[in-house]
PDB file of N, CA, C and O in Angstrom:
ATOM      1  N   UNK A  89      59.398  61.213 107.356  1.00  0.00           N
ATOM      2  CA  UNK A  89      60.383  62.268 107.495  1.00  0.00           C
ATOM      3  C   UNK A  89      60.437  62.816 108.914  1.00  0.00           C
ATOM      4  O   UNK A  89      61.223  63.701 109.251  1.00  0.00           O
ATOM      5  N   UNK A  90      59.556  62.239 109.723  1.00  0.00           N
ATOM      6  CA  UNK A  90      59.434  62.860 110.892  1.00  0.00           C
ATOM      7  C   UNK A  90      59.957  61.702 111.994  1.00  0.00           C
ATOM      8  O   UNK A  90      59.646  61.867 113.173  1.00  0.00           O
ATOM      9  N   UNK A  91      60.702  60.607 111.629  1.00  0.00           N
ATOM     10  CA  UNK A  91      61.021  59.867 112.593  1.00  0.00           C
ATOM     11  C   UNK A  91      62.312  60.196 113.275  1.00  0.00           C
ATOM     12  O   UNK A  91      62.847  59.348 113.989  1.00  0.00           O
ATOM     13  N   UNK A  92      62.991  61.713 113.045  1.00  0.00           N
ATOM     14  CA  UNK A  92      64.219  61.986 113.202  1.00  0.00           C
ATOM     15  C   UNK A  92      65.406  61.690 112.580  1.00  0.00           C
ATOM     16  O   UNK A  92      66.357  62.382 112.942  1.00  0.00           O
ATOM     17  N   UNK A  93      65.622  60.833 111.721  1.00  0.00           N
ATOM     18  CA  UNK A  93      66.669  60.021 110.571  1.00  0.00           C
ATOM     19  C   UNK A  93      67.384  61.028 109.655  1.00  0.00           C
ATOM     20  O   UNK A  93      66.813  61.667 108.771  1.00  0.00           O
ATOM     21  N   UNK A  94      68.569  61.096 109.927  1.00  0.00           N
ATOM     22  CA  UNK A  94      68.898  61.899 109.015  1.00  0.00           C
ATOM     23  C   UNK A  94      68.505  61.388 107.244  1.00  0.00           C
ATOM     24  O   UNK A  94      68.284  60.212 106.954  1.00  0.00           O
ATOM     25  N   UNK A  95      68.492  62.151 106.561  1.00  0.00           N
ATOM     26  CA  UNK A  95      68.419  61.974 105.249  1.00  0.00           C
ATOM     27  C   UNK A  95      69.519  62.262 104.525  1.00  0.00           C
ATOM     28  O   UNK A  95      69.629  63.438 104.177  1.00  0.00           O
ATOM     29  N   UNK A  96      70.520  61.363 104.146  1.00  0.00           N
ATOM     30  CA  UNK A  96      71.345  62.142 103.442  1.00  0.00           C
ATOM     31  C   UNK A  96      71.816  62.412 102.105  1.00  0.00           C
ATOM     32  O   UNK A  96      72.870  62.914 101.713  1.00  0.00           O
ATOM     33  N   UNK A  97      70.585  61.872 101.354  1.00  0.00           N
ATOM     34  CA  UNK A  97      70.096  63.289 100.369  1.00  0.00           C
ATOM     35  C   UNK A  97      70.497  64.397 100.369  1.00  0.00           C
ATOM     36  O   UNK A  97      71.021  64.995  99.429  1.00  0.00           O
ATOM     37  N   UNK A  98      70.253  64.823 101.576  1.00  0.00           N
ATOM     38  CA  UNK A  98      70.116  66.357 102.326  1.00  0.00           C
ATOM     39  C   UNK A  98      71.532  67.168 102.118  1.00  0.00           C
ATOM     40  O   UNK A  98      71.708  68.377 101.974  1.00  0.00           O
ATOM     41  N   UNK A  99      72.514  66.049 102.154  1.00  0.00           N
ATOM     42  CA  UNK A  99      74.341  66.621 102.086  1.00  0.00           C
ATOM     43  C   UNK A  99      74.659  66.463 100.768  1.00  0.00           C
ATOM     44  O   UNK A  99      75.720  67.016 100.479  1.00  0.00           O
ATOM     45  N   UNK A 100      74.275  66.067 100.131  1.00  0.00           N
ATOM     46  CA  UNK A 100      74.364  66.449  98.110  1.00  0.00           C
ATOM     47  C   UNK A 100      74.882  68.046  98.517  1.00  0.00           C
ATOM     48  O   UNK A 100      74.462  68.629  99.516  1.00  0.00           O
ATOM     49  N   UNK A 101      75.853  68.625  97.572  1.00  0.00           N
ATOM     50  CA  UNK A 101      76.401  69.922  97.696  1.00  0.00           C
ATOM     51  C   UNK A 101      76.652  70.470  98.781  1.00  0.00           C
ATOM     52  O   UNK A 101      76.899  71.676  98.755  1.00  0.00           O
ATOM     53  N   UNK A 102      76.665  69.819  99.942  1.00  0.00           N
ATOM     54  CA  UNK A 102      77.093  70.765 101.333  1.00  0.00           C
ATOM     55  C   UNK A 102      78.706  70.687 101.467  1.00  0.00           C
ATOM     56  O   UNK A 102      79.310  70.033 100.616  1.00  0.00           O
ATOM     57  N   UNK A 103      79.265  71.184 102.270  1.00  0.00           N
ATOM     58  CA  UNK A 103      80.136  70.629 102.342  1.00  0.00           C
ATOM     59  C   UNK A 103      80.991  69.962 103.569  1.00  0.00           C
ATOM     60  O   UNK A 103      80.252  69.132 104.099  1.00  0.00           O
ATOM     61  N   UNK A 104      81.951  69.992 104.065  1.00  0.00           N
ATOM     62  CA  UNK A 104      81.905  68.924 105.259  1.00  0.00           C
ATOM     63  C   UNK A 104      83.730  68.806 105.548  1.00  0.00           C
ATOM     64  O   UNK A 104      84.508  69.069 104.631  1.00  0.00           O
ATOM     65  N   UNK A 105      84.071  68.511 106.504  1.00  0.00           N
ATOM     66  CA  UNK A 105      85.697  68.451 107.212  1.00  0.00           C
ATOM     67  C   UNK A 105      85.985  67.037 107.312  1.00  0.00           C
ATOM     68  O   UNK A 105      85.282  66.260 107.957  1.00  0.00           O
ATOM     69  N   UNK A 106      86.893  66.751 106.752  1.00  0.00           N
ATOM     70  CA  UNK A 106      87.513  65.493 107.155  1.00  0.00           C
ATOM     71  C   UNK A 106      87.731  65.626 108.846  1.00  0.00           C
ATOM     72  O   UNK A 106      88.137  66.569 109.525  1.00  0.00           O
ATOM     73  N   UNK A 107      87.298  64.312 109.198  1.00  0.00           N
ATOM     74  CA  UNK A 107      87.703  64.098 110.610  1.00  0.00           C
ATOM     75  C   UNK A 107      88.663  63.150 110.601  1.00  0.00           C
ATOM     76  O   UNK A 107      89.765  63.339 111.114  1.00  0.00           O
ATOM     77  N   UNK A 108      88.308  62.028 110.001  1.00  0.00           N
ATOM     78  CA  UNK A 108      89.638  60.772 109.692  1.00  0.00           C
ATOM     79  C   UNK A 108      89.703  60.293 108.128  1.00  0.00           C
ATOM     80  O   UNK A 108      88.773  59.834 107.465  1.00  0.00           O
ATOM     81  N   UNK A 109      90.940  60.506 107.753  1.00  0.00           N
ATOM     82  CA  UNK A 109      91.859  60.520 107.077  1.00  0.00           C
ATOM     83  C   UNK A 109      90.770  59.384 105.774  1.00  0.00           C
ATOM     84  O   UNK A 109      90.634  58.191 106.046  1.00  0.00           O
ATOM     85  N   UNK A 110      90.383  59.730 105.002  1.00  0.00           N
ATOM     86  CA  UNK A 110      89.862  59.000 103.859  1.00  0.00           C
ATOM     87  C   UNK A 110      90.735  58.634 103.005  1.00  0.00           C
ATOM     88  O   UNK A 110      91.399  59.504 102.441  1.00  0.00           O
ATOM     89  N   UNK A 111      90.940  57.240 102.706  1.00  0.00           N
ATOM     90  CA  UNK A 111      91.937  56.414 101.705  1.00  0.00           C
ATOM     91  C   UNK A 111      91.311  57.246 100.164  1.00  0.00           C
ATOM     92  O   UNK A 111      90.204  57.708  99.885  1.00  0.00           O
ATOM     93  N   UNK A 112      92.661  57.153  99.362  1.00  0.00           N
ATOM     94  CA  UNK A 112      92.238  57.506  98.062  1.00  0.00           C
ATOM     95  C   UNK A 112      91.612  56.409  96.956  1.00  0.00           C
ATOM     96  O   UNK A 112      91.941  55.247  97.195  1.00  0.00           O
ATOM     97  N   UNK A 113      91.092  56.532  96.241  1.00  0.00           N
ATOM     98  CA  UNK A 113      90.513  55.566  94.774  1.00  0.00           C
ATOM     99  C   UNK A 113      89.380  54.664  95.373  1.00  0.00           C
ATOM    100  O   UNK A 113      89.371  53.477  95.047  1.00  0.00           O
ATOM    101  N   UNK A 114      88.518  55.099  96.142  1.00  0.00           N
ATOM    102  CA  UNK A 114      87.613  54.286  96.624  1.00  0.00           C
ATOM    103  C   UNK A 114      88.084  53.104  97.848  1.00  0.00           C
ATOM    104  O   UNK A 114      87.355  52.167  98.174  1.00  0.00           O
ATOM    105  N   UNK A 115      89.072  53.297  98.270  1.00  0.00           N
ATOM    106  CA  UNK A 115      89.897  51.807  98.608  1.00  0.00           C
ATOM    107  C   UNK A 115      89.363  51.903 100.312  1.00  0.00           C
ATOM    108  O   UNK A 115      89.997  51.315 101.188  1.00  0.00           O
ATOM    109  N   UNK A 116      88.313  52.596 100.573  1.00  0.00           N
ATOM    110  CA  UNK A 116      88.223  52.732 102.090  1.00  0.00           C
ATOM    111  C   UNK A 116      87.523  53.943 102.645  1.00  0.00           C
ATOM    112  O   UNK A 116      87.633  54.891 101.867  1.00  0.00           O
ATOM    113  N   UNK A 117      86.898  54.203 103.637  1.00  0.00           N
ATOM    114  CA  UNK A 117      86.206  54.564 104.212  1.00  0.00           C
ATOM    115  C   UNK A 117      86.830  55.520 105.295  1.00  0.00           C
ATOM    116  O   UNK A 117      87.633  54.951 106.035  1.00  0.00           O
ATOM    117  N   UNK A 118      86.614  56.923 105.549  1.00  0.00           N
ATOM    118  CA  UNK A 118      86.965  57.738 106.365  1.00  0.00           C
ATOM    119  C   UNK A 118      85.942  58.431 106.930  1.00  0.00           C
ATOM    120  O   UNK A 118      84.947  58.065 106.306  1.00  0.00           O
ATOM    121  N   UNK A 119      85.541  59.404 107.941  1.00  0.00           N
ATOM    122  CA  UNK A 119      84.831  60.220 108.244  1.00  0.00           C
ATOM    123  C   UNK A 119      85.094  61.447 108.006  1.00  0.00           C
ATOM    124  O   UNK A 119      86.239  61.882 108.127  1.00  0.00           O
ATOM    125  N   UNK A 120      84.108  62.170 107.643  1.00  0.00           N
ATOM    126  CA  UNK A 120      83.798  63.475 107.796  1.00  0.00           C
ATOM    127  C   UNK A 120      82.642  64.187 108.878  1.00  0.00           C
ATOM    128  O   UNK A 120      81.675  63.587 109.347  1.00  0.00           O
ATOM    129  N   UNK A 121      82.912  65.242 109.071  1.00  0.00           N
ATOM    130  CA  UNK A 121      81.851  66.064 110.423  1.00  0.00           C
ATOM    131  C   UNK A 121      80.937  67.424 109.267  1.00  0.00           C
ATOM    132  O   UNK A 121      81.560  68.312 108.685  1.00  0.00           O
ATOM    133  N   UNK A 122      79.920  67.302 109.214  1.00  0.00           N
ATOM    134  CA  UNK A 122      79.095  68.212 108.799  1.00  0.00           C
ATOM    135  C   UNK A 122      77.485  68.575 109.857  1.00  0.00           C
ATOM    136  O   UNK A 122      77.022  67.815 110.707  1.00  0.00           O
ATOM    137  N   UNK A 123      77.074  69.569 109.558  1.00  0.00           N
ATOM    138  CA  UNK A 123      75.446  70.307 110.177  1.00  0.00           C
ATOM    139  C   UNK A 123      74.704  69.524 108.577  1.00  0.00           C
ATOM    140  O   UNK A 123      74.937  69.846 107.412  1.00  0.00           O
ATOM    141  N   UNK A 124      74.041  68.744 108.957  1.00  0.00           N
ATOM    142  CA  UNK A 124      73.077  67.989 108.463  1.00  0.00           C
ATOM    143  C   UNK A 124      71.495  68.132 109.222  1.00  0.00           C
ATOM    144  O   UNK A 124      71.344  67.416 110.213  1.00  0.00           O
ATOM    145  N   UNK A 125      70.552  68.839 108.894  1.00  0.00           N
ATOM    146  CA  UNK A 125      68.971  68.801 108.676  1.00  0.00           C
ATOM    147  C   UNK A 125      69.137  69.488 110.645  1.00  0.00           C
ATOM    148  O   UNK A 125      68.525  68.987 111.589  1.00  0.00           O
ATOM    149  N   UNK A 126      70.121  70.695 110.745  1.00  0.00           N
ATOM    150  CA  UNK A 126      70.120  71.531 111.763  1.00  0.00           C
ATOM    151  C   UNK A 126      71.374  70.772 113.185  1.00  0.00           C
ATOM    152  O   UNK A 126      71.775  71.281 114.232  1.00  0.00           O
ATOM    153  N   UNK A 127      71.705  69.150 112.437  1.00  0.00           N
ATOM    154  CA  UNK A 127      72.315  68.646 113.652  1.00  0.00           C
ATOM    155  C   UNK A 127      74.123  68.562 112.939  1.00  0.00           C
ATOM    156  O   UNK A 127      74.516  68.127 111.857  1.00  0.00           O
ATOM    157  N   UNK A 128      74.887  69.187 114.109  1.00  0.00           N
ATOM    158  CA  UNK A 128      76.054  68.335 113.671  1.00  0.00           C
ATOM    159  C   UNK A 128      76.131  67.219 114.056  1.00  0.00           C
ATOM    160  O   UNK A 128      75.642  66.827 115.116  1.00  0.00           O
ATOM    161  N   UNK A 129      77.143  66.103 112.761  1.00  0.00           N
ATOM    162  CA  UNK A 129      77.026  64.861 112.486  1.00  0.00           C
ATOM    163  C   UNK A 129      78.293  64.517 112.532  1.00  0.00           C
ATOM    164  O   UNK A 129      78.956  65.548 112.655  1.00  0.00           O
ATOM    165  N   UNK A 130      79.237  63.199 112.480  1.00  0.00           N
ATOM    166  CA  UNK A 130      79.853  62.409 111.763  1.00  0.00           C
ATOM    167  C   UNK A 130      79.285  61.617 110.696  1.00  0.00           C
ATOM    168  O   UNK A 130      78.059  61.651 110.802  1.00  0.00           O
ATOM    169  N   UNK A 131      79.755  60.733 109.454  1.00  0.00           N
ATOM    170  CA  UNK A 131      79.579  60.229 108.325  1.00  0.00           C
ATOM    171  C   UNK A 131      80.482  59.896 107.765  1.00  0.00           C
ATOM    172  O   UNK A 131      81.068  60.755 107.107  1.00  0.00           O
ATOM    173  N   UNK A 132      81.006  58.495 107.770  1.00  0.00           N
ATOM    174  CA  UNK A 132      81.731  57.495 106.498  1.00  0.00           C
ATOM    175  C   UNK A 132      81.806  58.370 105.438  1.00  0.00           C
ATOM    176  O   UNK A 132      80.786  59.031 105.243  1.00  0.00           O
ATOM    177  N   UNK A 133      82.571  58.520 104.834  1.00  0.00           N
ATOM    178  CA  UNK A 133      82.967  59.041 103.551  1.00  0.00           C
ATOM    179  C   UNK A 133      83.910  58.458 102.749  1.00  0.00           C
ATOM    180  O   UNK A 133      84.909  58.104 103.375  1.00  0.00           O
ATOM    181  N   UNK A 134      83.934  58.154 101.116  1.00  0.00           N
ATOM    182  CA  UNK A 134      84.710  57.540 100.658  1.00  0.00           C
ATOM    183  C   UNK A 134      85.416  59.041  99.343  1.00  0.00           C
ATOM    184  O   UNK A 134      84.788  60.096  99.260  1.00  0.00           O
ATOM    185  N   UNK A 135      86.483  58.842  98.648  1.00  0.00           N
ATOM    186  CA  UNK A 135      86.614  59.743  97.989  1.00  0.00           C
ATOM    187  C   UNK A 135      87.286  58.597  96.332  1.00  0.00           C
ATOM    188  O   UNK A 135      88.000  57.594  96.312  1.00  0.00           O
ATOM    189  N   UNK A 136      86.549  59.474  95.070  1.00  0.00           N
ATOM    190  CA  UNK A 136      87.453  59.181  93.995  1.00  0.00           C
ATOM    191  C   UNK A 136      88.667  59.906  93.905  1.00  0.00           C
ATOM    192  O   UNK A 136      89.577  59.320  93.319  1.00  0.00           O
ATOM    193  N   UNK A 137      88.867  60.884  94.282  1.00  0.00           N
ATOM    194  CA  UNK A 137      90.667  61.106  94.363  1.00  0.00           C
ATOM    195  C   UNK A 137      91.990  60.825  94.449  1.00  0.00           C
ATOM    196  O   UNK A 137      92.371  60.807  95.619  1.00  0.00           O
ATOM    197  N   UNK A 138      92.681  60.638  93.792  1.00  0.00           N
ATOM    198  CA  UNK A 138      94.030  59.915  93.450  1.00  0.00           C
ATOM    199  C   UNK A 138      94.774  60.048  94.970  1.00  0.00           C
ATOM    200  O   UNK A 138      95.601  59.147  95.115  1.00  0.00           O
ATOM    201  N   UNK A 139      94.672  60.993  96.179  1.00  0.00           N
ATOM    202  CA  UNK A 139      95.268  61.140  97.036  1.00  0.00           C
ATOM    203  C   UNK A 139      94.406  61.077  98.373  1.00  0.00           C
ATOM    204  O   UNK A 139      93.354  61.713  98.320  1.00  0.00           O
ATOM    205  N   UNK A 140      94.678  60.427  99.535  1.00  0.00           N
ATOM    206  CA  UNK A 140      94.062  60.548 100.538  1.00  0.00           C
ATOM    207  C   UNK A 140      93.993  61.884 101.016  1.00  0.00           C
ATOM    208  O   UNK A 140      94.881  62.726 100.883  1.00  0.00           O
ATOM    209  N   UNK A 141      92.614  62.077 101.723  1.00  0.00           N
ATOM    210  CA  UNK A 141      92.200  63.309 102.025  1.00  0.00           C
ATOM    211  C   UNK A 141      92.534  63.596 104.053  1.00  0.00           C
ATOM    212  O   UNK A 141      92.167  62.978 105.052  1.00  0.00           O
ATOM    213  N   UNK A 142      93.119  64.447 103.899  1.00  0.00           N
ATOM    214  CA  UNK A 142      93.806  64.340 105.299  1.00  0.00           C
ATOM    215  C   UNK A 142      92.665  64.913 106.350  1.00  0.00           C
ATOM    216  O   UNK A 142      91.730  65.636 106.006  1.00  0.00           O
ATOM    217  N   UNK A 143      92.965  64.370 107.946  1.00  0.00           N
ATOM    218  CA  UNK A 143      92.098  66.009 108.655  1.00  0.00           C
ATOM    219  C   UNK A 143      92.068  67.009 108.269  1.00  0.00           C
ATOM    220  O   UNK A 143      92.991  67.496 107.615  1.00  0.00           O
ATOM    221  N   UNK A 144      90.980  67.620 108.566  1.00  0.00           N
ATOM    222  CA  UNK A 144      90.762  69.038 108.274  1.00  0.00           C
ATOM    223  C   UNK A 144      90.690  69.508 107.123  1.00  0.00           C
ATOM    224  O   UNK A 144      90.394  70.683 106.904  1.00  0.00           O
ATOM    225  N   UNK A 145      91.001  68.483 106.054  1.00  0.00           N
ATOM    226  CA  UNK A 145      90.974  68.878 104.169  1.00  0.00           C
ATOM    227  C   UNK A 145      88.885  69.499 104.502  1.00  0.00           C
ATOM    228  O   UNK A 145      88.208  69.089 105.445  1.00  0.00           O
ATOM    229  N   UNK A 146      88.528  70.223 103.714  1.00  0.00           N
ATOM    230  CA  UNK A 146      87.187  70.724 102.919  1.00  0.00           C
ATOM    231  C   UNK A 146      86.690  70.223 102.207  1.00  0.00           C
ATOM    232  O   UNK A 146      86.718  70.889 101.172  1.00  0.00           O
ATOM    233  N   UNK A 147      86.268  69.497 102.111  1.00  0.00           N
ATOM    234  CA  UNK A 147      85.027  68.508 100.995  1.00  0.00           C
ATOM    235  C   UNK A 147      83.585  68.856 100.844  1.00  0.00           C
ATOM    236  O   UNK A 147      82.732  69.185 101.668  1.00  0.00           O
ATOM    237  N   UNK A 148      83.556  68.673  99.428  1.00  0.00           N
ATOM    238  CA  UNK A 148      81.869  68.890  99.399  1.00  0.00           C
ATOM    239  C   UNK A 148      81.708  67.649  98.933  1.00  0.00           C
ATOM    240  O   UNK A 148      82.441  66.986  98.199  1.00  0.00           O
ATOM    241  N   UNK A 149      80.363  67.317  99.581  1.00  0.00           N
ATOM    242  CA  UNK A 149      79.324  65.680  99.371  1.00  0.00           C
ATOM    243  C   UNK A 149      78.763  65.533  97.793  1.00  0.00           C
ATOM    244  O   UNK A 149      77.805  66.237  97.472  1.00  0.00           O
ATOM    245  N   UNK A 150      79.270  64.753  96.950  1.00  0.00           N
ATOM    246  CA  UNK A 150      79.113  64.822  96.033  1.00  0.00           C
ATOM    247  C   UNK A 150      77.662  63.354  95.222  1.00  0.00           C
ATOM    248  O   UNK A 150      76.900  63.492  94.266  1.00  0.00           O
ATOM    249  N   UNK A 151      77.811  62.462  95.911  1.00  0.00           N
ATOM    250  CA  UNK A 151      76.815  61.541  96.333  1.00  0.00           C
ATOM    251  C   UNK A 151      76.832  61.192  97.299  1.00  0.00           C
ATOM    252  O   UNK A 151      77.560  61.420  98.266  1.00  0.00           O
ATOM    253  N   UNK A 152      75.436  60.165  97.018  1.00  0.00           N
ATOM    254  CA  UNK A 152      75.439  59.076  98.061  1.00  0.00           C
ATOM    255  C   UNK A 152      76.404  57.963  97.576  1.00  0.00           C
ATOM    256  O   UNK A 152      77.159  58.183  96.629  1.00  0.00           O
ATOM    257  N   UNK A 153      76.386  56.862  98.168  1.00  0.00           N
ATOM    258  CA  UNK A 153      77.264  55.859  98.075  1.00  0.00           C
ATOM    259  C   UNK A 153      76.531  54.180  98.483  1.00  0.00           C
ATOM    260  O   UNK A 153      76.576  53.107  97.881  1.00  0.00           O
ATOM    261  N   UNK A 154      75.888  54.603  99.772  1.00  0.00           N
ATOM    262  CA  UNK A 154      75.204  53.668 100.421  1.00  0.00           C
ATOM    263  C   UNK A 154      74.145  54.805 101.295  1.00  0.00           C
ATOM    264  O   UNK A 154      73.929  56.008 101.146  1.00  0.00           O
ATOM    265  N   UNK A 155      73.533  53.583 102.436  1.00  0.00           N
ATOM    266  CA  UNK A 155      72.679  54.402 103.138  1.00  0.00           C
ATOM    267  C   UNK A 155      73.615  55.172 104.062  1.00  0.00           C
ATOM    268  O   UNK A 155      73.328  56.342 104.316  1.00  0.00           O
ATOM    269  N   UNK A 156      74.709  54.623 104.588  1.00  0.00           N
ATOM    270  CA  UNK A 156      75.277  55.637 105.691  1.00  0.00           C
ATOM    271  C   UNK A 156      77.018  56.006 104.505  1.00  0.00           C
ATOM    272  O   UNK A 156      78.000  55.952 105.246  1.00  0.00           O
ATOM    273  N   UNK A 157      77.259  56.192 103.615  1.00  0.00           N
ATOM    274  CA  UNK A 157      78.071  56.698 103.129  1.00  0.00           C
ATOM    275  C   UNK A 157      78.394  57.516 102.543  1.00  0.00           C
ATOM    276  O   UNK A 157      78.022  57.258 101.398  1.00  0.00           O
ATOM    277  N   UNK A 158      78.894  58.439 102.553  1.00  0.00           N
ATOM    278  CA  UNK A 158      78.929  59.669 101.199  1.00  0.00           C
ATOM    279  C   UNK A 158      80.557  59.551 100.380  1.00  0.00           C
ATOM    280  O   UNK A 158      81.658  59.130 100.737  1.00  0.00           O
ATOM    281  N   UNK A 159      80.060  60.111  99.233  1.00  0.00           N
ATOM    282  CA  UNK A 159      81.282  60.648  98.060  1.00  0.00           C
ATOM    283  C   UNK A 159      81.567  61.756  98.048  1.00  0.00           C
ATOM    284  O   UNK A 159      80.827  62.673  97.690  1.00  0.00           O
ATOM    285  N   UNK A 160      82.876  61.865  98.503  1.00  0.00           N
ATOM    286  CA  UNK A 160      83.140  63.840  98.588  1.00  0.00           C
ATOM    287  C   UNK A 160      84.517  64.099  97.866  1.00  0.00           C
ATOM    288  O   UNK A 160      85.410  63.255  97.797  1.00  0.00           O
ATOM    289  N   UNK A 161      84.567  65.099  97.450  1.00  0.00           N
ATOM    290  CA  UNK A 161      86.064  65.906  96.270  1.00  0.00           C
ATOM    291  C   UNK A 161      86.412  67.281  97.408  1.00  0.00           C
ATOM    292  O   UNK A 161      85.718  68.170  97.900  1.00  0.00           O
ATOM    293  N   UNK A 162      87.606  66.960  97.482  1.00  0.00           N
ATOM    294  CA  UNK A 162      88.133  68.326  97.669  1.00  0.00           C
ATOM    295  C   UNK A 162      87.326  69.413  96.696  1.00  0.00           C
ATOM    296  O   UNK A 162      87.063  69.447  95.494  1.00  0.00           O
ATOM    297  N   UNK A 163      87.056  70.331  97.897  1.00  0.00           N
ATOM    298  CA  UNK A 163      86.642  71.435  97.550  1.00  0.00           C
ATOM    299  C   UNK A 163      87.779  72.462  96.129  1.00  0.00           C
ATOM    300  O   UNK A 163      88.974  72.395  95.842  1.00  0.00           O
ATOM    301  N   UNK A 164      86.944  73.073  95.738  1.00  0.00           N
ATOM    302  CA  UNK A 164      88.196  73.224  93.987  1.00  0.00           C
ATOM    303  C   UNK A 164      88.353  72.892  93.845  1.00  0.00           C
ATOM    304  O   UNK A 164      89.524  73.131  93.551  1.00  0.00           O
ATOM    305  N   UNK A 165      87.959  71.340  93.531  1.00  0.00           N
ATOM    306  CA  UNK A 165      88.918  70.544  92.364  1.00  0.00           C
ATOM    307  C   UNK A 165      87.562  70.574  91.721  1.00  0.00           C
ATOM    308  O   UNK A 165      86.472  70.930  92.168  1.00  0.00           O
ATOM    309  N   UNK A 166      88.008  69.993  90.281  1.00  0.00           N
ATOM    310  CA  UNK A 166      87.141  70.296  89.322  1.00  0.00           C
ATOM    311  C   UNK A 166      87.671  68.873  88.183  1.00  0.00           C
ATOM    312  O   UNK A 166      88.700  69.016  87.523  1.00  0.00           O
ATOM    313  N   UNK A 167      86.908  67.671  88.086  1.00  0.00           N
ATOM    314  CA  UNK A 167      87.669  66.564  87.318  1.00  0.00           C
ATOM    315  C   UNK A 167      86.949  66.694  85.883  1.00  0.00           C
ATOM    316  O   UNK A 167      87.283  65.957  84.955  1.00  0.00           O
TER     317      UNK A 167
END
């Protein structure tokens, strides 16, 4: 835990800004910008949501996905 690596475990319930535009239904890979373990970050993000998630949409990290990927929902939504 001390080799500096983010863990991202750590972004389970945080939440995080679209930076580039995440395809909807899993179909692709976007970034988001979050403060992860004191550092701000970028991070791949994929979403189950019927609609692509634009810049600047609010997401919270809902899993992991892979080692460098996360699953995030618009913030209020509730499926």
């Amino acid at each position: 835990q001390h080799s500096g690596n983010l863990d991202l475990k750590n972004a389970i319930g945080r939440k995080a800004k679209v930076y580039i535009t995440i395809p909807p239904a899993l179909k692709g890979e976007g970034k988001v910008n979050l403060t992860l373990q004191e550092r701000f970050t970028e991070v791949s993000a994929m979403t189950e949501e019927e609609n692509a998630l634009k810049p600047g949409t609010l997401v919270e990290v809902v899993n992991i996905l892979d080692d460098d990927t996360l699953l995030v929902k618009t913030v209020g939504m509730e499926k």
